[in-house]
Tab-separated table of C-alpha atoms in Angstrom:
chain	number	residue	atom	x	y	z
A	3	UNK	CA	25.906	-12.193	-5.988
A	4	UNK	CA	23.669	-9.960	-3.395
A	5	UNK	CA	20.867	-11.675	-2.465
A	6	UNK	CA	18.853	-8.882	-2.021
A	7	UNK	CA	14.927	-9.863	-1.448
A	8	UNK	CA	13.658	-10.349	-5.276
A	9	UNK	CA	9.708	-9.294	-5.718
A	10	UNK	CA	7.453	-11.507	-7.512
A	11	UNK	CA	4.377	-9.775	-9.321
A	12	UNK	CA	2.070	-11.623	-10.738
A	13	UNK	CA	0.533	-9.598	-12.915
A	14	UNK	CA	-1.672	-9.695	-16.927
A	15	UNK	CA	-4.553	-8.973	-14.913
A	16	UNK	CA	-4.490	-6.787	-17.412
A	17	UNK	CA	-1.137	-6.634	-18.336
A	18	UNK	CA	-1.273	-2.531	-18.806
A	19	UNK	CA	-2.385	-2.380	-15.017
A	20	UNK	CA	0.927	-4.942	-14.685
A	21	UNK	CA	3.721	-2.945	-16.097
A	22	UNK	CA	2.490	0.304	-14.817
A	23	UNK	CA	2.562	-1.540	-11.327
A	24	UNK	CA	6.196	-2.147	-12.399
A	25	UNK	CA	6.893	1.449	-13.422
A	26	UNK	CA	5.304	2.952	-10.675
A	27	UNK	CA	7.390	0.234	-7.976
A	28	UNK	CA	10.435	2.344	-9.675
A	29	UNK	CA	9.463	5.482	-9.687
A	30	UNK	CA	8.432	5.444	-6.024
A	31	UNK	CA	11.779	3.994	-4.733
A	32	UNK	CA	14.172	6.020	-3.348
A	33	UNK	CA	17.182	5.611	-5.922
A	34	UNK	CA	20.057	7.463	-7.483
A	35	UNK	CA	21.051	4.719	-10.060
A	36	UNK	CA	19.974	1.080	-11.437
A	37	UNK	CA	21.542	-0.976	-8.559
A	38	UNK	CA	19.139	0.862	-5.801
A	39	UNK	CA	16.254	-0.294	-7.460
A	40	UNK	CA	14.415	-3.091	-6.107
A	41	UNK	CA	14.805	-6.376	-7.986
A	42	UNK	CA	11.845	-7.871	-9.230
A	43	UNK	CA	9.852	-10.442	-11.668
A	44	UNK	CA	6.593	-9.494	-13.192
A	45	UNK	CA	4.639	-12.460	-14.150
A	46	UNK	CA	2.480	-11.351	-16.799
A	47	UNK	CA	0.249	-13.862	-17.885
A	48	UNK	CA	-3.206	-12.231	-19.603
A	49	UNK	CA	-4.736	-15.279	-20.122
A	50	UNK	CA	-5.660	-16.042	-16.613
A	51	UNK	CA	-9.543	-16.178	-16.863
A	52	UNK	CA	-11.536	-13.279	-16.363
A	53	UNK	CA	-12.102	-13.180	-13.047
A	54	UNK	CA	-15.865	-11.324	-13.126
A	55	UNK	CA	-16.854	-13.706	-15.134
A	56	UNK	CA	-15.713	-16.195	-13.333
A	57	UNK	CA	-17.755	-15.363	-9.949
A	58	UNK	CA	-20.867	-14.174	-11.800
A	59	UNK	CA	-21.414	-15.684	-14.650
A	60	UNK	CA	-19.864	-19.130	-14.490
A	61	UNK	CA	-16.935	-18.294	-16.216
A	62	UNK	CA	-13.473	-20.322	-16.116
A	63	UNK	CA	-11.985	-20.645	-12.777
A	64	UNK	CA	-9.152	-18.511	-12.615
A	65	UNK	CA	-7.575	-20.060	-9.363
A	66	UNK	CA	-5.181	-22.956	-11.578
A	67	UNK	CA	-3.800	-20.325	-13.651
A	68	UNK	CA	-2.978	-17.995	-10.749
A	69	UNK	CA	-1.285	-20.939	-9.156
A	70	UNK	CA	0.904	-21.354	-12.013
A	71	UNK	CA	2.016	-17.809	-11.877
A	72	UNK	CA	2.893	-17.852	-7.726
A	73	UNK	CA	4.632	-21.175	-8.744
A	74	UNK	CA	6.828	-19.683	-11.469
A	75	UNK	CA	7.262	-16.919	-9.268
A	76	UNK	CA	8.745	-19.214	-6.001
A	77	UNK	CA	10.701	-21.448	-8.923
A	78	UNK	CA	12.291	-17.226	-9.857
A	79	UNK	CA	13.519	-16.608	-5.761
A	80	UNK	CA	11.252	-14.459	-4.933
A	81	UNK	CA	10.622	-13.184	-1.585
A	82	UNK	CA	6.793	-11.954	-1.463
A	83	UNK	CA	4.284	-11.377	-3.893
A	84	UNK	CA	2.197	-8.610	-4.888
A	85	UNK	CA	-0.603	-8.769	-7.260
A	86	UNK	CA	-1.689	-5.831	-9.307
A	87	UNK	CA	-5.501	-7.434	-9.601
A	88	UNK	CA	-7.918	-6.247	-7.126
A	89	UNK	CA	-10.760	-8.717	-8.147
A	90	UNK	CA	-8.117	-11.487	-8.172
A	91	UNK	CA	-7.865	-11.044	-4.360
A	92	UNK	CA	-10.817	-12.975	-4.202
A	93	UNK	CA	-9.120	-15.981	-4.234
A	94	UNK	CA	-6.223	-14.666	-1.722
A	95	UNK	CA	-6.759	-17.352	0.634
A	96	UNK	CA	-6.897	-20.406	-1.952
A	97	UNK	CA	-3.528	-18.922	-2.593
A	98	UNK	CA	-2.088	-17.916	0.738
A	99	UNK	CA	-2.863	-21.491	1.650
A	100	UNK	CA	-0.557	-22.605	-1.848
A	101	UNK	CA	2.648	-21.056	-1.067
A	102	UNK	CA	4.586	-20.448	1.263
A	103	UNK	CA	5.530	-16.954	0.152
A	104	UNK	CA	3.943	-13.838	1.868
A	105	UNK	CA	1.089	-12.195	-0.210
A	106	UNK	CA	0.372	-8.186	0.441
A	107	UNK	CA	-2.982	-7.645	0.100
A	108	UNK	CA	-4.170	-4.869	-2.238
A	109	UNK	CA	-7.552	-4.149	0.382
A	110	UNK	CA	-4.587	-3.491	2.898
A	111	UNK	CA	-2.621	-1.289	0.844
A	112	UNK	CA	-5.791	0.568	-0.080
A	113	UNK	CA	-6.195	1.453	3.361
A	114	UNK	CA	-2.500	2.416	4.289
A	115	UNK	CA	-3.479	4.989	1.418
A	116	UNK	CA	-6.761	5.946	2.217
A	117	UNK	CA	-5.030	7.112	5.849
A	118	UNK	CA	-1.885	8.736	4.071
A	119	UNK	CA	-5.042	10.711	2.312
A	120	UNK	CA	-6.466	11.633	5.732
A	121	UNK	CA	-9.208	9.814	4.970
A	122	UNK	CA	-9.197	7.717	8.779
A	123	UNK	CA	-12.911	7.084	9.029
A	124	UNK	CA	-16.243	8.081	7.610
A	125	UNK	CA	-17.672	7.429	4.124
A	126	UNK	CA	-15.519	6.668	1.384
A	127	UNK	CA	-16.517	5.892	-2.248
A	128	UNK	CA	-15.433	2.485	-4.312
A	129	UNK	CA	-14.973	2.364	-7.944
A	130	UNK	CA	-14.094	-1.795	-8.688
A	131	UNK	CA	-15.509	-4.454	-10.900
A	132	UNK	CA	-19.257	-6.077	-10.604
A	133	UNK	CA	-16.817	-9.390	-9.432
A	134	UNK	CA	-14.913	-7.434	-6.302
A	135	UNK	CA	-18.605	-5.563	-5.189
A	136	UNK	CA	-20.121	-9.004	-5.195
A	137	UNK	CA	-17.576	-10.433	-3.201
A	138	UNK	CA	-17.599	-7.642	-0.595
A	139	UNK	CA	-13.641	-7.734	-0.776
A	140	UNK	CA	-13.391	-3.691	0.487
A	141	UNK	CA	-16.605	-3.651	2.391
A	142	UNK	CA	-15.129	-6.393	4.791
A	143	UNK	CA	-12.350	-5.182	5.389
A	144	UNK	CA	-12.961	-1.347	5.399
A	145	UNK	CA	-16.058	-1.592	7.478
A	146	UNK	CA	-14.660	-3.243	10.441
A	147	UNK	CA	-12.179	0.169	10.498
A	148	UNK	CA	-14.745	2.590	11.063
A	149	UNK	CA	-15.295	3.591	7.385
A	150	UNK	CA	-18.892	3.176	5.793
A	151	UNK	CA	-18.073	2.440	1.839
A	152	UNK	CA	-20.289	3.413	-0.848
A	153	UNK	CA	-20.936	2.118	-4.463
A	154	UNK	CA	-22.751	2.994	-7.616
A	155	UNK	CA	-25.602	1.890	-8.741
A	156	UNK	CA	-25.935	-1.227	-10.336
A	157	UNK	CA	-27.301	0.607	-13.866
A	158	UNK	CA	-23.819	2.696	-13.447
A	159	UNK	CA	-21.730	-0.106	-12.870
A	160	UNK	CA	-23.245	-1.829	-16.176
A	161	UNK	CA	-23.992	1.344	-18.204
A	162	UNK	CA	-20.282	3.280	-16.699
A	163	UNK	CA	-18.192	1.675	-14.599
A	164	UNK	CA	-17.672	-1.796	-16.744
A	165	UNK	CA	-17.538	-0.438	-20.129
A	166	UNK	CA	-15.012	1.639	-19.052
A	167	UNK	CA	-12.509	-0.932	-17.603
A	168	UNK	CA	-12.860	-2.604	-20.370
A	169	UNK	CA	-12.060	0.529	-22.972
A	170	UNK	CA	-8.750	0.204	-20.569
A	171	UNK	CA	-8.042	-3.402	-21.494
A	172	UNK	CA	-8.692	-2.854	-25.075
A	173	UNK	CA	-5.633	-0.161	-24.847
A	174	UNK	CA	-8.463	2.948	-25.552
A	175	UNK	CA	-7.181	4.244	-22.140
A	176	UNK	CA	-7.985	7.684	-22.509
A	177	UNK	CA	-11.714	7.115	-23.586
A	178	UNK	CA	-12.185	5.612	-20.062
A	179	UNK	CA	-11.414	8.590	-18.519
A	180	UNK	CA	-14.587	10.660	-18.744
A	181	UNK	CA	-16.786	7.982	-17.258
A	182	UNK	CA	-15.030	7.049	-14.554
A	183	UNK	CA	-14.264	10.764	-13.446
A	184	UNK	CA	-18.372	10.568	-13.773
A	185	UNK	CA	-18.946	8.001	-11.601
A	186	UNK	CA	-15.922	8.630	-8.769
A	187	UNK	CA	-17.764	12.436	-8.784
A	188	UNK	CA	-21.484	11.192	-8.252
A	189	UNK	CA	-19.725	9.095	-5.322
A	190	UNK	CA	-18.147	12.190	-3.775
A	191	UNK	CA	-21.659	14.190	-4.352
A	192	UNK	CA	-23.342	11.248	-2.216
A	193	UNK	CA	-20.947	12.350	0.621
A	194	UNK	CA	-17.635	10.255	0.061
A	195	UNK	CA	-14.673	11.902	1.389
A	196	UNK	CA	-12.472	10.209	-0.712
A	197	UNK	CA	-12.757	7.205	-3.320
A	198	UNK	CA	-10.674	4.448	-3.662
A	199	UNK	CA	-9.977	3.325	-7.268
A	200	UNK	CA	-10.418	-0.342	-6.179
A	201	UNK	CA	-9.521	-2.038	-10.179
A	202	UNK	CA	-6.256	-1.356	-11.503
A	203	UNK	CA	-8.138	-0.593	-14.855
A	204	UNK	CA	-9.282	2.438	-12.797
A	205	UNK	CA	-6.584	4.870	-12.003
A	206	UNK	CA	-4.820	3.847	-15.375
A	207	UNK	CA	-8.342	5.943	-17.180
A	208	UNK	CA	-8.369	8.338	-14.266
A	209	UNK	CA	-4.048	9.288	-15.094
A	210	UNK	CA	-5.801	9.877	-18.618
A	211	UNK	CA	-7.119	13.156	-17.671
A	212	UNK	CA	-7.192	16.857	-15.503
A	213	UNK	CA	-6.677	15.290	-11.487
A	214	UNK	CA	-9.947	15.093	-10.181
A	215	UNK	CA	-10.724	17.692	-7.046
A	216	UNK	CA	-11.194	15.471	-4.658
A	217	UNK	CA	-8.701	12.741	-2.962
A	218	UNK	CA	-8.478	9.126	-4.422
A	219	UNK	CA	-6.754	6.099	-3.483
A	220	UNK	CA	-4.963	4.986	-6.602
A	221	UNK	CA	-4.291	1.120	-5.746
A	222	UNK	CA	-1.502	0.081	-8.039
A	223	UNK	CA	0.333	3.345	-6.228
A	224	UNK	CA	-0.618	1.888	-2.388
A	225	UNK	CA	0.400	-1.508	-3.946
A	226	UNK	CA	3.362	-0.288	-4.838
A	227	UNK	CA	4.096	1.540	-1.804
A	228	UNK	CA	3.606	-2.079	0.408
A	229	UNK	CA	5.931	-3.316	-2.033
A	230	UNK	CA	8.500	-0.899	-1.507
A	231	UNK	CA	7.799	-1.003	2.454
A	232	UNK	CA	8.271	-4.865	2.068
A	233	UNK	CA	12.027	-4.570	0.140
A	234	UNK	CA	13.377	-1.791	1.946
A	235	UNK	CA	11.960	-1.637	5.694
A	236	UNK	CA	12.595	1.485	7.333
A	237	UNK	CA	14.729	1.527	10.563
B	25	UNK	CA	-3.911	-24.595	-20.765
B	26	UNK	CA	-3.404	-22.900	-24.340
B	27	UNK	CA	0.437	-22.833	-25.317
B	28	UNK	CA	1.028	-19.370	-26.794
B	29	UNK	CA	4.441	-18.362	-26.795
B	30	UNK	CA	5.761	-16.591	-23.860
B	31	UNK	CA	8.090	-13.892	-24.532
B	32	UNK	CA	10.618	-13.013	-21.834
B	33	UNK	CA	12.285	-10.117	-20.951
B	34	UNK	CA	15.701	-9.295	-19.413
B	35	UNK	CA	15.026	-6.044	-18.105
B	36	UNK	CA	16.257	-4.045	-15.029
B	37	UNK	CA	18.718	-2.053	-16.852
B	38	UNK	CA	17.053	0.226	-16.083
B	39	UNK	CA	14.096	-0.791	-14.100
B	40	UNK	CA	11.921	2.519	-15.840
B	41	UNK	CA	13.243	1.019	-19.270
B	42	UNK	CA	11.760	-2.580	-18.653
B	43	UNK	CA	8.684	-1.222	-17.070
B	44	UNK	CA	7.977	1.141	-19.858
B	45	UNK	CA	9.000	-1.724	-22.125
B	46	UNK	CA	6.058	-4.198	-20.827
B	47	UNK	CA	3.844	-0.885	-21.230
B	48	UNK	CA	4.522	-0.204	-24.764
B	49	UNK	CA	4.483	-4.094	-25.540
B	50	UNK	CA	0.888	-3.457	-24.466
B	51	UNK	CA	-0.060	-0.190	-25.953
B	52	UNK	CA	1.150	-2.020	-29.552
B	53	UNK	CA	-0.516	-5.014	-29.624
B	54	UNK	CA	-4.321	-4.970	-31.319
B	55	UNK	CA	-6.401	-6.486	-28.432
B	56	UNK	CA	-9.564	-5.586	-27.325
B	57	UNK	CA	-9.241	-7.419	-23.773
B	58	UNK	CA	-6.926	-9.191	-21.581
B	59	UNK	CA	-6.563	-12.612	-22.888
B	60	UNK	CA	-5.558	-11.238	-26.299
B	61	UNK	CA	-2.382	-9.901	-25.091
B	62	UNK	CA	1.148	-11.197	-25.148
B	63	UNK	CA	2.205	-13.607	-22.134
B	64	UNK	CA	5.268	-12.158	-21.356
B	65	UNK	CA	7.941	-12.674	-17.935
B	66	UNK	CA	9.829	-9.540	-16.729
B	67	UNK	CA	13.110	-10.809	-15.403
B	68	UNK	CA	13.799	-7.196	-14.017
B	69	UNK	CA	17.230	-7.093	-12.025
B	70	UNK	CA	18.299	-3.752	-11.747
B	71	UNK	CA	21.379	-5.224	-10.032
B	72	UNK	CA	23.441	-6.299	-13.177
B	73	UNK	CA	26.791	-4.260	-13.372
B	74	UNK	CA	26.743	-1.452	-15.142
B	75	UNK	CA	27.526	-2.132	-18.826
B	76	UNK	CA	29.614	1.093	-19.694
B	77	UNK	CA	31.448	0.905	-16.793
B	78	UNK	CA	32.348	-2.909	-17.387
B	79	UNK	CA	33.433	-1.996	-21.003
B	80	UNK	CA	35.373	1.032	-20.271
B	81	UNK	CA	36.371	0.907	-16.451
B	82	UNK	CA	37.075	-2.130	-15.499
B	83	UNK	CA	33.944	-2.389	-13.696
B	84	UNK	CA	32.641	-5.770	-12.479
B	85	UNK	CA	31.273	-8.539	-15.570
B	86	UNK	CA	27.432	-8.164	-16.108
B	87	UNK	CA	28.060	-11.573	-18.337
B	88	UNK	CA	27.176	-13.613	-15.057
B	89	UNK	CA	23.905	-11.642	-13.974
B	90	UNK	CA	22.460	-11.665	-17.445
B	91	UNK	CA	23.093	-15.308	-17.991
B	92	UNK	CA	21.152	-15.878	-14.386
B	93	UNK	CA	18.360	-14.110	-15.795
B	94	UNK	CA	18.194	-16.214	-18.867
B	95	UNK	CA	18.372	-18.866	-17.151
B	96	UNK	CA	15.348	-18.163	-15.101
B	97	UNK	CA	13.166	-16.818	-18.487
B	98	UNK	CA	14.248	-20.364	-19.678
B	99	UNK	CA	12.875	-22.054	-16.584
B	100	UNK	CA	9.503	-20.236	-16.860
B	101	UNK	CA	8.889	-21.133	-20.091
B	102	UNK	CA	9.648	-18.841	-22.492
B	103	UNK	CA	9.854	-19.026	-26.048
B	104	UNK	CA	12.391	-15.881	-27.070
B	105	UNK	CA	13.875	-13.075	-25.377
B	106	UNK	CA	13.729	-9.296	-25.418
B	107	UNK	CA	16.021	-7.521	-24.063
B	108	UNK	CA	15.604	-3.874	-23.296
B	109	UNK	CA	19.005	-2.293	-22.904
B	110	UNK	CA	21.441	-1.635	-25.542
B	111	UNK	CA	24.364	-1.629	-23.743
B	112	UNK	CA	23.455	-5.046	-23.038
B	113	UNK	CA	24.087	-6.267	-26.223
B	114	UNK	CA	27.637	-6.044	-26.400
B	115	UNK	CA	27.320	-9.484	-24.583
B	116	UNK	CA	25.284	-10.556	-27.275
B	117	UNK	CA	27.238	-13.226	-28.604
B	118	UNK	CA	27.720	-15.018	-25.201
B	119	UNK	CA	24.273	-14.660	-24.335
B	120	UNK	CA	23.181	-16.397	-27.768
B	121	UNK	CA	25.797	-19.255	-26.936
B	122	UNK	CA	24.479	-19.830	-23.555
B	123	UNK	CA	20.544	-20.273	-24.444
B	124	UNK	CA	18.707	-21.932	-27.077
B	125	UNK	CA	15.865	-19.110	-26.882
B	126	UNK	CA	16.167	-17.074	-29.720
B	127	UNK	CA	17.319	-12.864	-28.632
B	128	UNK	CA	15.610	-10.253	-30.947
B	129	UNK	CA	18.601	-7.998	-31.562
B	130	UNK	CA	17.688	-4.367	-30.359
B	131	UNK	CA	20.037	-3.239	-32.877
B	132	UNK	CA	18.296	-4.987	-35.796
B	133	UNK	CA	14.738	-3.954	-34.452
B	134	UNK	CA	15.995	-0.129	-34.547
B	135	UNK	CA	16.875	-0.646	-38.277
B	136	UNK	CA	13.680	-2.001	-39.107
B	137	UNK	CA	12.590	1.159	-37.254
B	138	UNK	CA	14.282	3.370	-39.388
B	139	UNK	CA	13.009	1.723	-42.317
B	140	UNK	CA	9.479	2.468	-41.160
B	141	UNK	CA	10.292	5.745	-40.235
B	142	UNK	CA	11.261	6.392	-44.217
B	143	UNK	CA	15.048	6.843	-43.359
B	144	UNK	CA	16.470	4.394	-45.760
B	145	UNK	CA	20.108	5.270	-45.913
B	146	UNK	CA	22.218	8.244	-45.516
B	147	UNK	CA	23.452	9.987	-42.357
B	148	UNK	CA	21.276	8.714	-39.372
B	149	UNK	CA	22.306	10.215	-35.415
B	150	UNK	CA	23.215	8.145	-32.675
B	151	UNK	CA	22.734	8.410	-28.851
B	152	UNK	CA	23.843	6.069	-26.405
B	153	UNK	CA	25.824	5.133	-23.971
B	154	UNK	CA	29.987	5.799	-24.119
B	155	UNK	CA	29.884	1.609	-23.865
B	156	UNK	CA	27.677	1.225	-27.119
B	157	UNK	CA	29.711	3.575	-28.723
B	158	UNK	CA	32.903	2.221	-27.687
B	159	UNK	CA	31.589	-1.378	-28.647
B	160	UNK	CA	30.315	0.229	-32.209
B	161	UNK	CA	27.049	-1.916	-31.715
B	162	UNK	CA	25.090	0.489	-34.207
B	163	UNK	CA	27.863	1.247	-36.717
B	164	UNK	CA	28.968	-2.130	-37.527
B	165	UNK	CA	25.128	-3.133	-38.528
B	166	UNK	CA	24.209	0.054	-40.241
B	167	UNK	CA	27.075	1.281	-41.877
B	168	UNK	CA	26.428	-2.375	-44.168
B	169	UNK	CA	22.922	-0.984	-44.685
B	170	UNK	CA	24.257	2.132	-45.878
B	171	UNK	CA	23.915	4.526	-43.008
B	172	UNK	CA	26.491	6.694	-41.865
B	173	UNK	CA	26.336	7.162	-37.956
B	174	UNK	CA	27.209	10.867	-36.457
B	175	UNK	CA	27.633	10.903	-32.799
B	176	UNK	CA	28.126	12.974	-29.856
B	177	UNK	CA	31.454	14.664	-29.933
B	178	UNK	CA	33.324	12.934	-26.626
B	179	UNK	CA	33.034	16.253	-24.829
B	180	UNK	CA	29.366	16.424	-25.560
B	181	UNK	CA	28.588	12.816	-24.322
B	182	UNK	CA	30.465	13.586	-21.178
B	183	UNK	CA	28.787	16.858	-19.926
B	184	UNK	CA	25.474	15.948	-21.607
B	185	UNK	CA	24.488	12.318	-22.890
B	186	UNK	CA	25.914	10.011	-19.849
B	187	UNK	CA	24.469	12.544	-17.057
B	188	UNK	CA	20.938	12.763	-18.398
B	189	UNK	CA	21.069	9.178	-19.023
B	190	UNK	CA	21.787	8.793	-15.042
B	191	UNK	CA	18.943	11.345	-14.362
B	192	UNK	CA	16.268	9.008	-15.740
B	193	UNK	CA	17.765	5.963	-13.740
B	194	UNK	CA	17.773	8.182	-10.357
B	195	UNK	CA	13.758	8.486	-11.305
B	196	UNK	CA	14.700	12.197	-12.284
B	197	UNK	CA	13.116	11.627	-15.735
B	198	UNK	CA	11.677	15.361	-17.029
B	199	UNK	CA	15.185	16.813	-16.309
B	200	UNK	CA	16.913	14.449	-18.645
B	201	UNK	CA	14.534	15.731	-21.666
B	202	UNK	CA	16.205	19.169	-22.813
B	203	UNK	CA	20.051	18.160	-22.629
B	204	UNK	CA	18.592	14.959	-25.200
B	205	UNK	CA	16.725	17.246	-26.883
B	206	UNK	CA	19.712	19.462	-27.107
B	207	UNK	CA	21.976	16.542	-28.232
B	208	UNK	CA	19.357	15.073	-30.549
B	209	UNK	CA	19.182	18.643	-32.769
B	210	UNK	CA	22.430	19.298	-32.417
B	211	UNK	CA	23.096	15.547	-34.780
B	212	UNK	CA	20.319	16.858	-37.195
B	213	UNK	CA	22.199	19.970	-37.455
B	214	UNK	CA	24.980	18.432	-38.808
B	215	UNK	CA	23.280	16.439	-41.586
B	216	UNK	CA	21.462	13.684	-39.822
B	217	UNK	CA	17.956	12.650	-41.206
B	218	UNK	CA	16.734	11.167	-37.869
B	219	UNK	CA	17.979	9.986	-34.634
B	220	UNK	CA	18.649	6.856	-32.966
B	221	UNK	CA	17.788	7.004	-29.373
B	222	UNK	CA	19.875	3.910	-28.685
B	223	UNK	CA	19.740	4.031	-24.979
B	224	UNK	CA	16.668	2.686	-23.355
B	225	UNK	CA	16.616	5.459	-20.687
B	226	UNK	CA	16.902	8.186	-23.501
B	227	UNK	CA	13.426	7.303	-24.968
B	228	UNK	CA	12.643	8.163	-21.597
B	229	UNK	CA	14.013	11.459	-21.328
B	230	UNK	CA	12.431	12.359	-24.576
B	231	UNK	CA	8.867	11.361	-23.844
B	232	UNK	CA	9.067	13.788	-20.941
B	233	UNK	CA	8.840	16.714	-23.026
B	234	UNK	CA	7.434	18.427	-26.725
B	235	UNK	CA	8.122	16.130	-29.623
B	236	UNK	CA	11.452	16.639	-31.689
B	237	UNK	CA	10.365	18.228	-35.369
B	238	UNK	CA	12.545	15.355	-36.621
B	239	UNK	CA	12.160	11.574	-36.790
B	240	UNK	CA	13.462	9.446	-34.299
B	241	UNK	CA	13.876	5.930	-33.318
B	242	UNK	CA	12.683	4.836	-30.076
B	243	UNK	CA	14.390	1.536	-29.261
B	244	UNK	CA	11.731	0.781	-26.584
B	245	UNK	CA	8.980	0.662	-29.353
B	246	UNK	CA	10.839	-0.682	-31.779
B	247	UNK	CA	11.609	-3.757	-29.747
B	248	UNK	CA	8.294	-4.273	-28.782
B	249	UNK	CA	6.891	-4.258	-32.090
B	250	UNK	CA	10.332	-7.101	-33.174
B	251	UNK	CA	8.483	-8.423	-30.094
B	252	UNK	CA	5.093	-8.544	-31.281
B	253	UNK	CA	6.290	-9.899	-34.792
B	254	UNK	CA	7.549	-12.545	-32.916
B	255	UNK	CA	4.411	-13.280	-30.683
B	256	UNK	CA	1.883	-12.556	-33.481
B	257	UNK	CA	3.501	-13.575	-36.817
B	258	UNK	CA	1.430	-12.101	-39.376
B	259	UNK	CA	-0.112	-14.088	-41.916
């Protein structure tokens, strides 16, 4: 049997944002039949504490159940993983440190897109959850590259942004489009050039509706796109 | 850690079907966040032989690759298996013999879909793949429920069915939706009630494009919802 490099995605986080990681992975591969596709599990396990709740509120640590997942994942043969979760990146390094398999971070994905944009430098707009704000996972990481990051107000995150991930969790995905297409515009009318949809809730609403006039970094498409530059390397 | 039962899936064939498979498992279950939804593994290996060309070709044994998978969904945990390719099940049997996780039958599920769809018995349409024909995988079950199966004249499934089938697995999915449509109307034109579309990919093709004015069984949905019967047994 080939032993082509197998993808491990460890996914549930929700499990919508999950498989449309997974159908995205295909449709952005270069293929002309089944056996070009890039082999992959998808570890979709929904129960994983929420992980908000978890950094804010006291909420169940998350971190055992994500190590169960990367562990299932290694048992598989997988290669690398990718997690379609951009709040669960806040425990990247507790599990980095846990396996010995590569993990592509979303924040760097989100980047690699925000430049295929044209978006190199200047302000940019970030739509995530109250968890990935507090934990300044994009404002690290985008800052040091020259780009200033801006974020709704907290009464928008609880009043707009929240409510609406959660309408995407519940399966009402197209009720979440109107406000976040609200909230990524007021970003863009505070002078963001572009707006990264930094909670893979986000850009499942945001595919509900008419494409929004200005550009946005969609991460379970950059994501993807690391996933796809991991499998098949160019050159 | 709570023990809810963890469904796997043997996907991969194709990679779009599997994907959209985990999607739909989603979009059907009542939840109104994350932790309500169904555990589930993807085992997605797009590099199983193909099945048609195994039956009718001589093309290399997918037996092997399919047991590997269940193997793996065994190791992770799960409780049952899904799996979302018809063509697939003509190794039903040997799959069964090698696993003590139960496999919802897609074939099975798609009568139960009929059923709900208010097409009780009579003339029902059928399109597949030339290997699920060959095998008879839908006429054997439903022609004891009292159905009688029309296909695709050969001619027809040769110029039409197998190449739009290949256009959704090269990721060329809106092209594949008027030769289906065209081979879906053309089975209600000669007598059938509604149509089986009993080839993962086809669902596919169809989605891409104005519903059909006549009922049809989606085998994608319909083994999600065996799925979630499974997961979630009611009462």
């Amino acid at each position: 049997m080939s032993e082509a490099r197998m993808l491990g995605v460890l996914g549930g986080m929700g499990p919508l944002a999950g498989a449309t990681f997974m159908q995205r992975l295909t449709l952005l591969t270069p293929a002309t039949r089944d056996q070009d596709h890039i082999p992959a599990i998808l570890w979709s396990d929904p129960r994983v504490p929420d992980r908000t709740a978890a950094r804010l509120s006291g909420g169940e640590d998350p971190l055992p159940w994500l190590l169960r997942g990367l562990r299932g994942l290694e048992a598989a043969g997988c290669g690398a993983v990718a997690i379609p979760c951009n709040t669960a990146h806040g425990w990247f390094a507790a599990m980095q440190d846990a396996t010995r398999l590569p993990i592509l971070h979303i924040v760097e994905a989100a980047a690699d897109e925000l430049r295929r944009l044209g978006a190199h430098d200047g302000r940019i707009g970030l739509l995530a959850t109250k968890g990935t704000l507090a934990m300044r996972l994009y404002q690290e990481r985008l800052e040091g590259r020259g780009y200033e990051v801006l974020v709704p107000e907290t009464e928008e995150m609880d009043r707009v942004v929240m409510p609406a991930i959660d309408e995407v969790k519940a399966n009402r995905v197209a009720e979440a489009y109107a406000p976040l297409a609200e909230a990524a515009t007021r970003l863009v009318a505070r002078g963001a050039r572009a707006v990264v949809l930094g909670c893979t809730e986000i850009p499942l609403g945001i595919s509900a509706g008419p494409a929004l006039p200005f550009p946005v970094a969609d991460t379970i498409d950059a994501l993807a796109r690391a996933a796809i530059g991991w499998a098949k390397p160019a050159g």
